[in-house]
Structures are given as structure tokens and as C-alpha cells.
mmCIF file of C-alpha atoms in Angstrom:
data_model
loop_
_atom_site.group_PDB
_atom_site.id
_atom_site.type_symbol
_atom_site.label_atom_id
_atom_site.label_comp_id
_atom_site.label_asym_id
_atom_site.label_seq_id
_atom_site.Cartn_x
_atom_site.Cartn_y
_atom_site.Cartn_z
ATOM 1 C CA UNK A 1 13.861 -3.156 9.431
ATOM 2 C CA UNK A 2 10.490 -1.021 8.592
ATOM 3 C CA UNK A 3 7.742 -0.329 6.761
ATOM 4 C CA UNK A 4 8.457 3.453 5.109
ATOM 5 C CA UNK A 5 5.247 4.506 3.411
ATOM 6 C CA UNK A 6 5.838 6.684 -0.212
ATOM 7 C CA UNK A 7 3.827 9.688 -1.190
ATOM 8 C CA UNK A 8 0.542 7.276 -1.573
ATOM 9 C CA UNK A 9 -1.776 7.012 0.452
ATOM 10 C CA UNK A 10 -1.143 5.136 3.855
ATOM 11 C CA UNK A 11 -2.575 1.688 4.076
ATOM 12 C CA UNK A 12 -3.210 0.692 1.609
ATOM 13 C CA UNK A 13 -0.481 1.962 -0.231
ATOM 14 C CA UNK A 14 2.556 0.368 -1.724
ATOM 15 C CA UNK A 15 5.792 -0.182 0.542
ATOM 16 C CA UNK A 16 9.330 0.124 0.550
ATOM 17 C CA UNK A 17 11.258 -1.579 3.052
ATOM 18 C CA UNK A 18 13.688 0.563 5.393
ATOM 19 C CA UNK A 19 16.939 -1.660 5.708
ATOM 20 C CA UNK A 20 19.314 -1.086 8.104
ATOM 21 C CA UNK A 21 22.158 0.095 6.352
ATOM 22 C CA UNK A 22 24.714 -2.835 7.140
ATOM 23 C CA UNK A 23 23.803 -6.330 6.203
ATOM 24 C CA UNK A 24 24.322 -8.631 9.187
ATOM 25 C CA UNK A 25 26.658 -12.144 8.727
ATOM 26 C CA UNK A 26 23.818 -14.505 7.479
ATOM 27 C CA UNK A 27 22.755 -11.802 4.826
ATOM 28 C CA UNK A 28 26.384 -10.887 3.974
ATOM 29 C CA UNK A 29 27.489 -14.717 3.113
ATOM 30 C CA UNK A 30 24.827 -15.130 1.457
ATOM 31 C CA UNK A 31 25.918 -12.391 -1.144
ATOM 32 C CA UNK A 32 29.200 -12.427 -1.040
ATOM 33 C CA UNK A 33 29.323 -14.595 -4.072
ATOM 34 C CA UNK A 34 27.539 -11.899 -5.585
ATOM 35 C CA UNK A 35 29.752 -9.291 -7.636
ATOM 36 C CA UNK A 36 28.560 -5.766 -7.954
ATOM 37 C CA UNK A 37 27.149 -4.256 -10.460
ATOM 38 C CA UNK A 38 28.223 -1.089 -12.170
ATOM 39 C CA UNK A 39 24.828 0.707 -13.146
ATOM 40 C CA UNK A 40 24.415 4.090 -14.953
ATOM 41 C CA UNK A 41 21.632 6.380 -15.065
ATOM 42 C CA UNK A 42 20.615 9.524 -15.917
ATOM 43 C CA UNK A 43 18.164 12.151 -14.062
ATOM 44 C CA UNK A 44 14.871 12.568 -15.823
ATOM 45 C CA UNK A 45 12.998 16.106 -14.935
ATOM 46 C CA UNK A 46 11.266 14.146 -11.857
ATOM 47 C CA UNK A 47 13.793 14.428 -10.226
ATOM 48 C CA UNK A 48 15.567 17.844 -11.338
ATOM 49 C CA UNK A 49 16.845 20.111 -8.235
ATOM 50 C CA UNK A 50 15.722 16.980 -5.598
ATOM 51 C CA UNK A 51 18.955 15.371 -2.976
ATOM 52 C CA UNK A 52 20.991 13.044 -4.918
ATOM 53 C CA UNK A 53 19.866 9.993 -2.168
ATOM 54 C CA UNK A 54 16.156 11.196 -2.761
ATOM 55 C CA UNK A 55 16.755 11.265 -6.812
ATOM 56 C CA UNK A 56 18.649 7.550 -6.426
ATOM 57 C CA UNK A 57 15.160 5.895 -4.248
ATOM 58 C CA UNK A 58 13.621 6.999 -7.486
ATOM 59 C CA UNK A 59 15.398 5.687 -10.095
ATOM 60 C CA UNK A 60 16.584 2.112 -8.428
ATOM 61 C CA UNK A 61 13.542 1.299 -6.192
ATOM 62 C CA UNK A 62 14.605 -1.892 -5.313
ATOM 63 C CA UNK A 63 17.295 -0.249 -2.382
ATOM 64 C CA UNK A 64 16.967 1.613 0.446
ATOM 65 C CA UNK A 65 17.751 4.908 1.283
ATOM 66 C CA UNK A 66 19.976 4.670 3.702
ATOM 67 C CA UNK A 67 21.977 1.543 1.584
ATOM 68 C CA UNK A 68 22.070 4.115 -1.029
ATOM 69 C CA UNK A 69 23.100 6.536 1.621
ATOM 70 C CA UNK A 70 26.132 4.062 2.324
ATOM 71 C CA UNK A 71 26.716 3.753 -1.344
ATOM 72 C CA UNK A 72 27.492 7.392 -1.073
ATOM 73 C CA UNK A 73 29.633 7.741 2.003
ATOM 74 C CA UNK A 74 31.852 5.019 0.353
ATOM 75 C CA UNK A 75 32.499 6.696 -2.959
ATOM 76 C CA UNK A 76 30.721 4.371 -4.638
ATOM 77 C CA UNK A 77 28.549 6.727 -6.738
ATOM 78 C CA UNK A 78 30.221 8.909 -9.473
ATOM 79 C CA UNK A 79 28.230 11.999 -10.707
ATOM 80 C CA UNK A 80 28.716 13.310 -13.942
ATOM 81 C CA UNK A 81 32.332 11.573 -13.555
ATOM 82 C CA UNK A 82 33.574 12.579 -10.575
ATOM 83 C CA UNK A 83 32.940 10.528 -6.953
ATOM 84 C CA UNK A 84 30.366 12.225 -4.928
ATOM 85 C CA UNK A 85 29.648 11.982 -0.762
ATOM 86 C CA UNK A 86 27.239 13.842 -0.208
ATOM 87 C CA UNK A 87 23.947 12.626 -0.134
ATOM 88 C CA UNK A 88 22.751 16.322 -0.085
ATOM 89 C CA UNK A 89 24.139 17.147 -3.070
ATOM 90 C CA UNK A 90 21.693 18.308 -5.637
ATOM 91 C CA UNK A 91 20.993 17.156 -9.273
ATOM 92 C CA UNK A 92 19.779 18.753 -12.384
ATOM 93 C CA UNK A 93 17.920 16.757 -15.663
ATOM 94 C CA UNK A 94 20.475 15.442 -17.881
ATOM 95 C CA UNK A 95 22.943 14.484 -14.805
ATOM 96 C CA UNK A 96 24.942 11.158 -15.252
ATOM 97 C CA UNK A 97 25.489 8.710 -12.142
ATOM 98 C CA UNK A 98 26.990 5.495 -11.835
ATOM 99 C CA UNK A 99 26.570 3.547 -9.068
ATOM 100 C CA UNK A 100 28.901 0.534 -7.723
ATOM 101 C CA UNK A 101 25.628 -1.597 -6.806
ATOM 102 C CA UNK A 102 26.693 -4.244 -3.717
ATOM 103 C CA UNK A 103 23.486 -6.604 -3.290
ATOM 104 C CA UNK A 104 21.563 -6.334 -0.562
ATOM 105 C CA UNK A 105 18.447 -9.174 0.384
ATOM 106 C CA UNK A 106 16.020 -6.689 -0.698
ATOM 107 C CA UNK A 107 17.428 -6.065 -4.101
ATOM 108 C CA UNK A 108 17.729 -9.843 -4.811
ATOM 109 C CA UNK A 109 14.128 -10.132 -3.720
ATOM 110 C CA UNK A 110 13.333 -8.013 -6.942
ATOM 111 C CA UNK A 111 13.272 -10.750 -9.402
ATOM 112 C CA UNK A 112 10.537 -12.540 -11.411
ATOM 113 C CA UNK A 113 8.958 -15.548 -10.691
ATOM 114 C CA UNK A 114 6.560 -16.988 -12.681
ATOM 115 C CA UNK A 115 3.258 -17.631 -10.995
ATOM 116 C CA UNK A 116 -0.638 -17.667 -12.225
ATOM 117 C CA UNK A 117 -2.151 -14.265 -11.746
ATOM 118 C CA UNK A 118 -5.294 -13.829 -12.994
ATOM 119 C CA UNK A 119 -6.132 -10.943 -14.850
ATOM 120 C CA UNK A 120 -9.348 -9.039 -15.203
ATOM 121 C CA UNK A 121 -8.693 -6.433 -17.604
ATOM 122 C CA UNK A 122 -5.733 -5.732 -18.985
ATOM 123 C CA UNK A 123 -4.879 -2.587 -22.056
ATOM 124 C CA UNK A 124 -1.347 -0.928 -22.954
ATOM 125 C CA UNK A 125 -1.256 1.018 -19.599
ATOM 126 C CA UNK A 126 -2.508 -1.023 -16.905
ATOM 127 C CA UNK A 127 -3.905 -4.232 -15.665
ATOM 128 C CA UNK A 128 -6.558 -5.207 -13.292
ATOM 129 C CA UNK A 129 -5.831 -8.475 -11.197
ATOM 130 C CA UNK A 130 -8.253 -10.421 -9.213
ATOM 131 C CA UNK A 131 -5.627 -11.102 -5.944
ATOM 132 C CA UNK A 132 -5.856 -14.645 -4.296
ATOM 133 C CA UNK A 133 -5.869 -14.104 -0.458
ATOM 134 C CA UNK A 134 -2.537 -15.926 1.040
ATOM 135 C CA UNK A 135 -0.637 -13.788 -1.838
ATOM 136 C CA UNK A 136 1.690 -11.232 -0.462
ATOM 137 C CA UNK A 137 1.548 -7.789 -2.767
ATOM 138 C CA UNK A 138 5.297 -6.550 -2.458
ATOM 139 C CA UNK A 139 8.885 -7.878 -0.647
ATOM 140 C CA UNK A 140 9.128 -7.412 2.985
ATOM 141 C CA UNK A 141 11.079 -8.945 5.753
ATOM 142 C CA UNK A 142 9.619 -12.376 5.818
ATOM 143 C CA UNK A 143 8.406 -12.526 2.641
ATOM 144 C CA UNK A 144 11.577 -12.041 -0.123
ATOM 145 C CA UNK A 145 9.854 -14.198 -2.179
ATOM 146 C CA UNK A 146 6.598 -15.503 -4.025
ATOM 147 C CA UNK A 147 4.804 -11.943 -3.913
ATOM 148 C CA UNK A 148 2.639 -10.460 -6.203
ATOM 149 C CA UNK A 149 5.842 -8.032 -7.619
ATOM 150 C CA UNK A 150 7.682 -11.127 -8.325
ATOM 151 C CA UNK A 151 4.650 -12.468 -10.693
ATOM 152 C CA UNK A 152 4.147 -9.023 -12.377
ATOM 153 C CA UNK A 153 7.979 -9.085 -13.058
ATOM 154 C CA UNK A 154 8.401 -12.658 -14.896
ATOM 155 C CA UNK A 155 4.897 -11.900 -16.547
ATOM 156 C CA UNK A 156 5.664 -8.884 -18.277
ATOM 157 C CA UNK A 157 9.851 -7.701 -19.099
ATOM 158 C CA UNK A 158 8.499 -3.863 -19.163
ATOM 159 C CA UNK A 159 7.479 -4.785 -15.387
ATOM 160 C CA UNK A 160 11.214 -3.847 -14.669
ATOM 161 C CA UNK A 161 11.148 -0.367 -16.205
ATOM 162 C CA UNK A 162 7.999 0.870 -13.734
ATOM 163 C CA UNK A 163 9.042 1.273 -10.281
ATOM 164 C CA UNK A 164 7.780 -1.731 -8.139
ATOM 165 C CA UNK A 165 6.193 -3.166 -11.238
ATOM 166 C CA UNK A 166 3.753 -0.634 -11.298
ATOM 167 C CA UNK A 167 2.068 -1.479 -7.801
ATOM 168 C CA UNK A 168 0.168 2.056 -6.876
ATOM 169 C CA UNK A 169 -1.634 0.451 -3.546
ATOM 170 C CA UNK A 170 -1.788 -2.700 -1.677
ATOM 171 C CA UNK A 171 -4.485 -5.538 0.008
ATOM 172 C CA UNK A 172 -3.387 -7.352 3.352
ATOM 173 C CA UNK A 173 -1.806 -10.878 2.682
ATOM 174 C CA UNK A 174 -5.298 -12.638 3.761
ATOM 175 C CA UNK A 175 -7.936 -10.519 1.575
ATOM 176 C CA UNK A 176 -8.513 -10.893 -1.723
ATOM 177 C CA UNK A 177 -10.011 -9.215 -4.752
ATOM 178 C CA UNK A 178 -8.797 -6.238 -7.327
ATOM 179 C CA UNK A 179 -5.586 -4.266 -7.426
ATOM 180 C CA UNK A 180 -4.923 -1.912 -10.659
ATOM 181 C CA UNK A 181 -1.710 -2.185 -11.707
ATOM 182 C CA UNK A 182 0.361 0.284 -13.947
ATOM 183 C CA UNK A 183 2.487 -0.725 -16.850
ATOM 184 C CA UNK A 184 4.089 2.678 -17.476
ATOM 185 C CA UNK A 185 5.174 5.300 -15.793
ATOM 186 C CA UNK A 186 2.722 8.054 -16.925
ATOM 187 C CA UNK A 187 -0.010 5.276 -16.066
ATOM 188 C CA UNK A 188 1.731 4.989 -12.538
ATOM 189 C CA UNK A 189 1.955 8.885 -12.130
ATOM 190 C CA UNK A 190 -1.445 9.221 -13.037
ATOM 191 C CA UNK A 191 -3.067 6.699 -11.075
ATOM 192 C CA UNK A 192 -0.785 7.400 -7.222
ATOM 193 C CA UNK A 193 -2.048 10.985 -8.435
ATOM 194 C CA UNK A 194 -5.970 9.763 -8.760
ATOM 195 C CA UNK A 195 -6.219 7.244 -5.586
ATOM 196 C CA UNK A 196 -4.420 10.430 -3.234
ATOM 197 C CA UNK A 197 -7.422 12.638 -4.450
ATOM 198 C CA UNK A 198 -9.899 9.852 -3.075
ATOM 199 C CA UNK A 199 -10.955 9.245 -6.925
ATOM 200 C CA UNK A 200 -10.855 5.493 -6.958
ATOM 201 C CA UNK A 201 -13.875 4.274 -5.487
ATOM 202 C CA UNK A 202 -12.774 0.619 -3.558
ATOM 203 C CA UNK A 203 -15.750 -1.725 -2.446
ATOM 204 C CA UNK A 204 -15.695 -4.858 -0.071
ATOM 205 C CA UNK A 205 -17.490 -7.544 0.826
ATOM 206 C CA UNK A 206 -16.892 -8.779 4.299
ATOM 207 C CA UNK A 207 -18.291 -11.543 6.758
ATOM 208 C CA UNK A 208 -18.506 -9.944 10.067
ATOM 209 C CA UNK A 209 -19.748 -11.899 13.508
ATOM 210 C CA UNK A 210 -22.728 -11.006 15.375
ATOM 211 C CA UNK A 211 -26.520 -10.140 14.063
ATOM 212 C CA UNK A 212 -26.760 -6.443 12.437
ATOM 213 C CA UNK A 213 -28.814 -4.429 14.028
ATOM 214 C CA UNK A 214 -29.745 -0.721 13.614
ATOM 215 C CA UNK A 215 -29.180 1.146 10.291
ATOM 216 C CA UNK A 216 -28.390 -0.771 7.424
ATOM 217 C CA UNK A 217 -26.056 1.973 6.093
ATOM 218 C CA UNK A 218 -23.655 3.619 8.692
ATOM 219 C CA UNK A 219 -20.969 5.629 8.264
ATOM 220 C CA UNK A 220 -17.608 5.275 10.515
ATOM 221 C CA UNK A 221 -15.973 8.473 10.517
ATOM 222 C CA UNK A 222 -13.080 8.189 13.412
ATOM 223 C CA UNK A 223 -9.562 8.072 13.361
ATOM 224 C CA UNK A 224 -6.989 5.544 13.147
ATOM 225 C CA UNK A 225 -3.545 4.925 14.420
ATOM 226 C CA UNK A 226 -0.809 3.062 15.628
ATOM 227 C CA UNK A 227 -2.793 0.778 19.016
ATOM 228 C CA UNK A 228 -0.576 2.133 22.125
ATOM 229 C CA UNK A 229 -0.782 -1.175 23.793
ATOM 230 C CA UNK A 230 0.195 -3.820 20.881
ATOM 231 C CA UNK A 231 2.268 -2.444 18.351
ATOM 232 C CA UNK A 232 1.107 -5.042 15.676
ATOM 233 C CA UNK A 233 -2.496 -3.600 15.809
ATOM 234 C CA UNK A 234 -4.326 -0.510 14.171
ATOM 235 C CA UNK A 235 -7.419 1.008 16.015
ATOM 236 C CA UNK A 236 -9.305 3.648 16.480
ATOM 237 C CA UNK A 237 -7.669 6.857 18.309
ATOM 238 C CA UNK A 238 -7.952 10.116 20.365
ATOM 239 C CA UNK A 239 -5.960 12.388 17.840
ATOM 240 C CA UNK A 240 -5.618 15.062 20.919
ATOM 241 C CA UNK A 241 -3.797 11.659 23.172
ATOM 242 C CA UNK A 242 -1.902 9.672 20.039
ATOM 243 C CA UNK A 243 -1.196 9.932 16.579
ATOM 244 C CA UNK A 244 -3.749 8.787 13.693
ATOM 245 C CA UNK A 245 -4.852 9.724 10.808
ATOM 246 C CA UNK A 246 -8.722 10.668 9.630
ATOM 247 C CA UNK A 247 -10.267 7.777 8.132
ATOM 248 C CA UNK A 248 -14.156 7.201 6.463
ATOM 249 C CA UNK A 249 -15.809 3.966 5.816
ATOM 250 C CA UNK A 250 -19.222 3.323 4.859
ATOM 251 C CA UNK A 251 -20.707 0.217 5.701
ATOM 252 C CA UNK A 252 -24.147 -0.790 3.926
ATOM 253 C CA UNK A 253 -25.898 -4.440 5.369
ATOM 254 C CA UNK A 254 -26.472 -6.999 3.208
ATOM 255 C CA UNK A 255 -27.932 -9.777 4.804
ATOM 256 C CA UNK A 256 -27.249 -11.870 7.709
ATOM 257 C CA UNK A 257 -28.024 -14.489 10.435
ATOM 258 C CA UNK A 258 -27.850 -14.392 14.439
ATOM 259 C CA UNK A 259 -24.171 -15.224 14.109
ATOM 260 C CA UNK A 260 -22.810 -13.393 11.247
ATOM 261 C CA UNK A 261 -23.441 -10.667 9.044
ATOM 262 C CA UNK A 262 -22.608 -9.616 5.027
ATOM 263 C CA UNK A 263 -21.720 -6.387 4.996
ATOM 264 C CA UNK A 264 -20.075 -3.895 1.953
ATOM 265 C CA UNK A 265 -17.785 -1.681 2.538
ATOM 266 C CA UNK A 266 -16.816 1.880 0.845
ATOM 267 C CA UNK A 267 -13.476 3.095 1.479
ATOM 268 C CA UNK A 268 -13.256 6.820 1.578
ATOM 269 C CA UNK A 269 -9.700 6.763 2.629
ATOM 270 C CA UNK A 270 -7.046 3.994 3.112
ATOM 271 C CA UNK A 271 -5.485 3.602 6.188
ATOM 272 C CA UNK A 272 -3.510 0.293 7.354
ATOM 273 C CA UNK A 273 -6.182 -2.211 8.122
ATOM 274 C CA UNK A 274 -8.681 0.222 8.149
ATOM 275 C CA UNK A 275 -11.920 -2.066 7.263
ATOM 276 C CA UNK A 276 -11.076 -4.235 10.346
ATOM 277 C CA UNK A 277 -10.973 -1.407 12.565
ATOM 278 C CA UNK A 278 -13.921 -0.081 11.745
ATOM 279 C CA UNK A 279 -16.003 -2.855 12.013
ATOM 280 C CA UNK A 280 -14.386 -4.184 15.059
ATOM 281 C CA UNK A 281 -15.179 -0.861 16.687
ATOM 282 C CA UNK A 282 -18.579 -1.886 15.742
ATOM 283 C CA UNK A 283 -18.243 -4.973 17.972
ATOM 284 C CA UNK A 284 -18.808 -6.890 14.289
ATOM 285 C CA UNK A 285 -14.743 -8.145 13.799
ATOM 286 C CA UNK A 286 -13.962 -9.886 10.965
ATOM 287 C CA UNK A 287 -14.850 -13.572 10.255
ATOM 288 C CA UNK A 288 -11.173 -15.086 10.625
ATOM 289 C CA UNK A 289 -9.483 -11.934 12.026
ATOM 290 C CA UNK A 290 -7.630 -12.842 15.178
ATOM 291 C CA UNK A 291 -6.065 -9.487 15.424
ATOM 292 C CA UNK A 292 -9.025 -7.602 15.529
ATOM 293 C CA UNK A 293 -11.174 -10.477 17.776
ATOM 294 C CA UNK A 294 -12.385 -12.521 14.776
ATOM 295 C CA UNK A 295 -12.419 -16.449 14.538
ATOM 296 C CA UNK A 296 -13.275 -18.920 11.966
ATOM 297 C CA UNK A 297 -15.695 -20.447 10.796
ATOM 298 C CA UNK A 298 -16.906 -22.769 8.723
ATOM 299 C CA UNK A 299 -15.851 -22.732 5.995
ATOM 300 C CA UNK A 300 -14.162 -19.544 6.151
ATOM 301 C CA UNK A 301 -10.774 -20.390 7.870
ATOM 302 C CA UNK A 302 -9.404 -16.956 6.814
ATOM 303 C CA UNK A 303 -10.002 -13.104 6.752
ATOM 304 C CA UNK A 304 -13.216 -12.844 5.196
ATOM 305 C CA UNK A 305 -12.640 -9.891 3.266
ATOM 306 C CA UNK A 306 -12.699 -9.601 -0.601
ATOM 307 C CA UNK A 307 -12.155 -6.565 -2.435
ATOM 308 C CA UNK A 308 -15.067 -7.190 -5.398
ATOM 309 C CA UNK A 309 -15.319 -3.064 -6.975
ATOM 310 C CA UNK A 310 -12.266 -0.930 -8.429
ATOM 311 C CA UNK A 311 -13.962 2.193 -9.860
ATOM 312 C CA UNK A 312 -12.265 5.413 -11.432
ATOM 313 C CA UNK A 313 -11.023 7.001 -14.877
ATOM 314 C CA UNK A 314 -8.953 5.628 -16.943
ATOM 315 C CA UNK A 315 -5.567 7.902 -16.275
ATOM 316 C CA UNK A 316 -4.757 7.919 -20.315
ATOM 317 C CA UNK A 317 -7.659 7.287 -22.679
#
């Protein structure tokens, strides 16, 4: 399986999961006790004139494309009343579908589970929560369960109406601090719309290794991508030699000791661990970041990085 980024920005962005598109004998008799589910639906003017598979990611979330895709090629999707193969096909406002849902482990991973979640602010459109580090945001392989999503979905029924519970950007499972959260979908439009336009301002705090010396305020402006020698890392990249993207953090000293240094950090873009790149291209890794070349220390066992600002207009009133 992988990570397929949506139309937010990457990073720090929400996720869907990739699946392959047949489930493999653990994950198929473990649902075959399941029955499907026979769900209609109707295209909205989002998705007006998109692919029917493209239309479908929309309006049930919780499956992959290419199970959808599979949905298709079986004749398990009627449009307007008639089967339909093609995944090409195109749809207009007002269509009718029904799908023949068969579960997949993703889509069972999409229900609520009550958990505390502590909320910061909280109106009719969205909700500000103050994320524990340890928490995963959103279902992945390896984590079906116990996420952030799953919370949001047992603590509020409208939850299910917004797609991923209203999740418009993410924090790594180890740092902590504020998420927004929508609770509609003009809320959710609104705010993907303002954090793609670099108009939410996002702050850290972060415990770094080593003694600060130099500026107190830098500014890292170089790219980031995929490391070519260990696929599990980020770091910073020749764009002319290997793919990246442009990335901008500013990094303002706080105070420090020989050993260690508190820094905060301004994100001007989100890009997949982006804060630990940055300052371990400083040769100031996080406090607790093995990845990068951190280690603990007392009493900080793990990633020393809290996410302590959210700044930006509110997307309705």
C-alpha cells in the first residue's frame, strides 16, 4: 500500500491510503462475514463533468480508487439505473449511483471510537484540538485503529457527513499541538482552500541539540524530497539531480544551553517532515528524532516538537 497525497498541501496534509485493489487471505477472512452494502448517492456540482472513479473518491472517502475502480470493472456500480464499467465515464449534477460496497480493512477502519480529545475552541464550523503526541491523525497501514479520525467520528455524528471528519492537514504521530478541524463541508472547502494559499500561519516550538550560534533568526529556504539512500527519510535536495519540492522555514532562537537549544519555528510551506529537515541540515536535529540524528534526553524521551500557534481567518464568519 501507499501514501496518495489529495489536492492539500504535501506534508502536512491529510492522507488517503492507496490499497492494492485485491484484499489478500488474512484481510479477506476477516471480512467475509461482512455482507455488502448497497449505498446510493447522488452527484453534487463538485463533482459535475469529473470521471465517475474520481467523482466516487469524493463522495465515499473511506475507499480507494482503485477498490472503487474494481467496484466498477465488476458491475457493481449502477448509474442512473443501468450497470456501468467504465471508470472513465463522465457524470453530470443530479446523477444517481448505487454502489454494491464489499468491505475492505480501510473502510472498516472508518469507525468511531470514543477517546478524550481535548478541544481548544470549538463554533458551528470547526474545532481546534490540542493533539497529544503518540496520537496518530488518520488510518494507515499499521494504524486501522485509535487515530485521531476515529475520535472526531464517535465525538460528533455530523463527523460522518465531512470527508475524513473534516481533517484539512496533519502532525507526525510523535509531535503534538493544534490541528483545525472542519465540521462542514463549506468549512472544509474553505479552509484546504486557505492553508494551499500559505494563509494559515503554523508555529513550533522545538528542542534541538547542540549550542545556537550565529543569528538568532534564520531563514531555511532549500528544497525537500524523497532521501535517495533511505526511502523512510525526507531531506534536503538538488532539484536539478532528484525530485523535491520548495520549502521555507523560519527559525527564531529562544534560549538555550551548550547541549540543547529552544528554537520556534514558522512554516511557510508544509512538506513531509519538513521542520526536522531543516534543522537537521542545521546540524541542530531534533531532541528524540532518530531519523533525522536526534536522541533523548531527559526527560524528553520523544520528538520534541509541539505545534503551540494556528493563525488565519475564520473561513465563514
Amino acid at each position: 500500500m501507499k501514501p496518495v497525497p489529495e489536492s492539500l498541501p504535501d506534508g502536512e496534509s491529510a492522507l488517503l491510503v492507496e490499497a492494492d485493489a485485491g484484499l489478500n487471505a488474512d484481510e479477506a477472512d476477516a471480512l467475509s462475514d461482512v455482507e455488502s452494502e448497497l449505498r446510493p448517492l447522488q452527484i453534487g456540482t463538485e463533482q459535475h463533468a469529473t470521471r465517475l472513479d474520481r467523482a466516487l473518491v469524493d463522495l465515499v472517502p473511506e475507499f480507494s480508487r482503485s477498490y472503487l475502480q474494481q467496484l466498477l470493472a465488476q458491475g457493481l456500480v449502477n448509474l442512473n439505473g443501468k450497470p456501468v464499467l467504465k471508470a472513465s465515464t463522465r457524470v453530470k449534477a443530479g446523477d444517481h449511483v448505487v454502489l454494491e460496497m464489499r468491505p475492505t480493512v480501510q473502510s472498516q477502519a472508518f469507525r468511531p471510537e470514543p477517546m478524550p480529545i481535548d478541544v481548544v475552541y470549538e463554533d458551528a464550523h470547526l474545532l481546534v484540538v490540542n493533539k497529544p503526541a503518540g496520537l496518530v491523525v488518520h488510518p494507515a497501514p499499521g494504524n486501522w485503529s485509535g487515530t485521531l479520525l476515529n475520535g472526531l467520528l464517535a465525538r460528533d455524528e455530523k463527523a460522518l457527513l465531512v470527508p475524513r471528519a473534516g481533517i484539512v492537514h496533519r502532525l507526525d504521530k510523535d509531535t503534538s499541538g493544534l490541528m483545525v478541524v472542519a465540521r462542514d463541508r463549506a468549512a472544509m472547502d474553505a479552509l484546504v482552500a486557505l492553508i494551499a494559499e500559505r494563509k494559515v500561519q503554523r508555529q513550533y516550538l522545538a528542542l534541538a541539540h547542540g549550542a545556537w550560534t550565529g543569528p538568532k533568526t534564520r531563514t531555511v529556504n532549500v528544497p525537500i524530497g524523497r532521501d535517495p539512500r533511505n526511502r523512510l527519510r525526507m531531506a534536503v535536495v538538488d532539484l536539478a539531480i532528484h525530485p523535491g519540492k520548495a520549502a521555507r522555514t523560519d527559525i527564531s532562537y529562544l534560549g538555550g544551553v551548550d547541549v540543547g537549544c529552544w528554537v520556534q519555528c514558522t512554516l511557510h510551506t508544509g512538506r513531509t517532515h519538513q521542520i526536522r529537515v531543516h534543522l537537521a541540515s542545521l546540524k541542530h536535529p531534533l531532541v528524540g528524532d532518530s531519523l533525522y540524528g536526534g536522541s533523548p534526553m531527559d526527560p524528553m524521551q520523544r520528538q520534541a516538537l509541539h505545534a503551540y500557534r494556528l493563525a488565519f481567518v475564520h473561513p465563514v464568519t
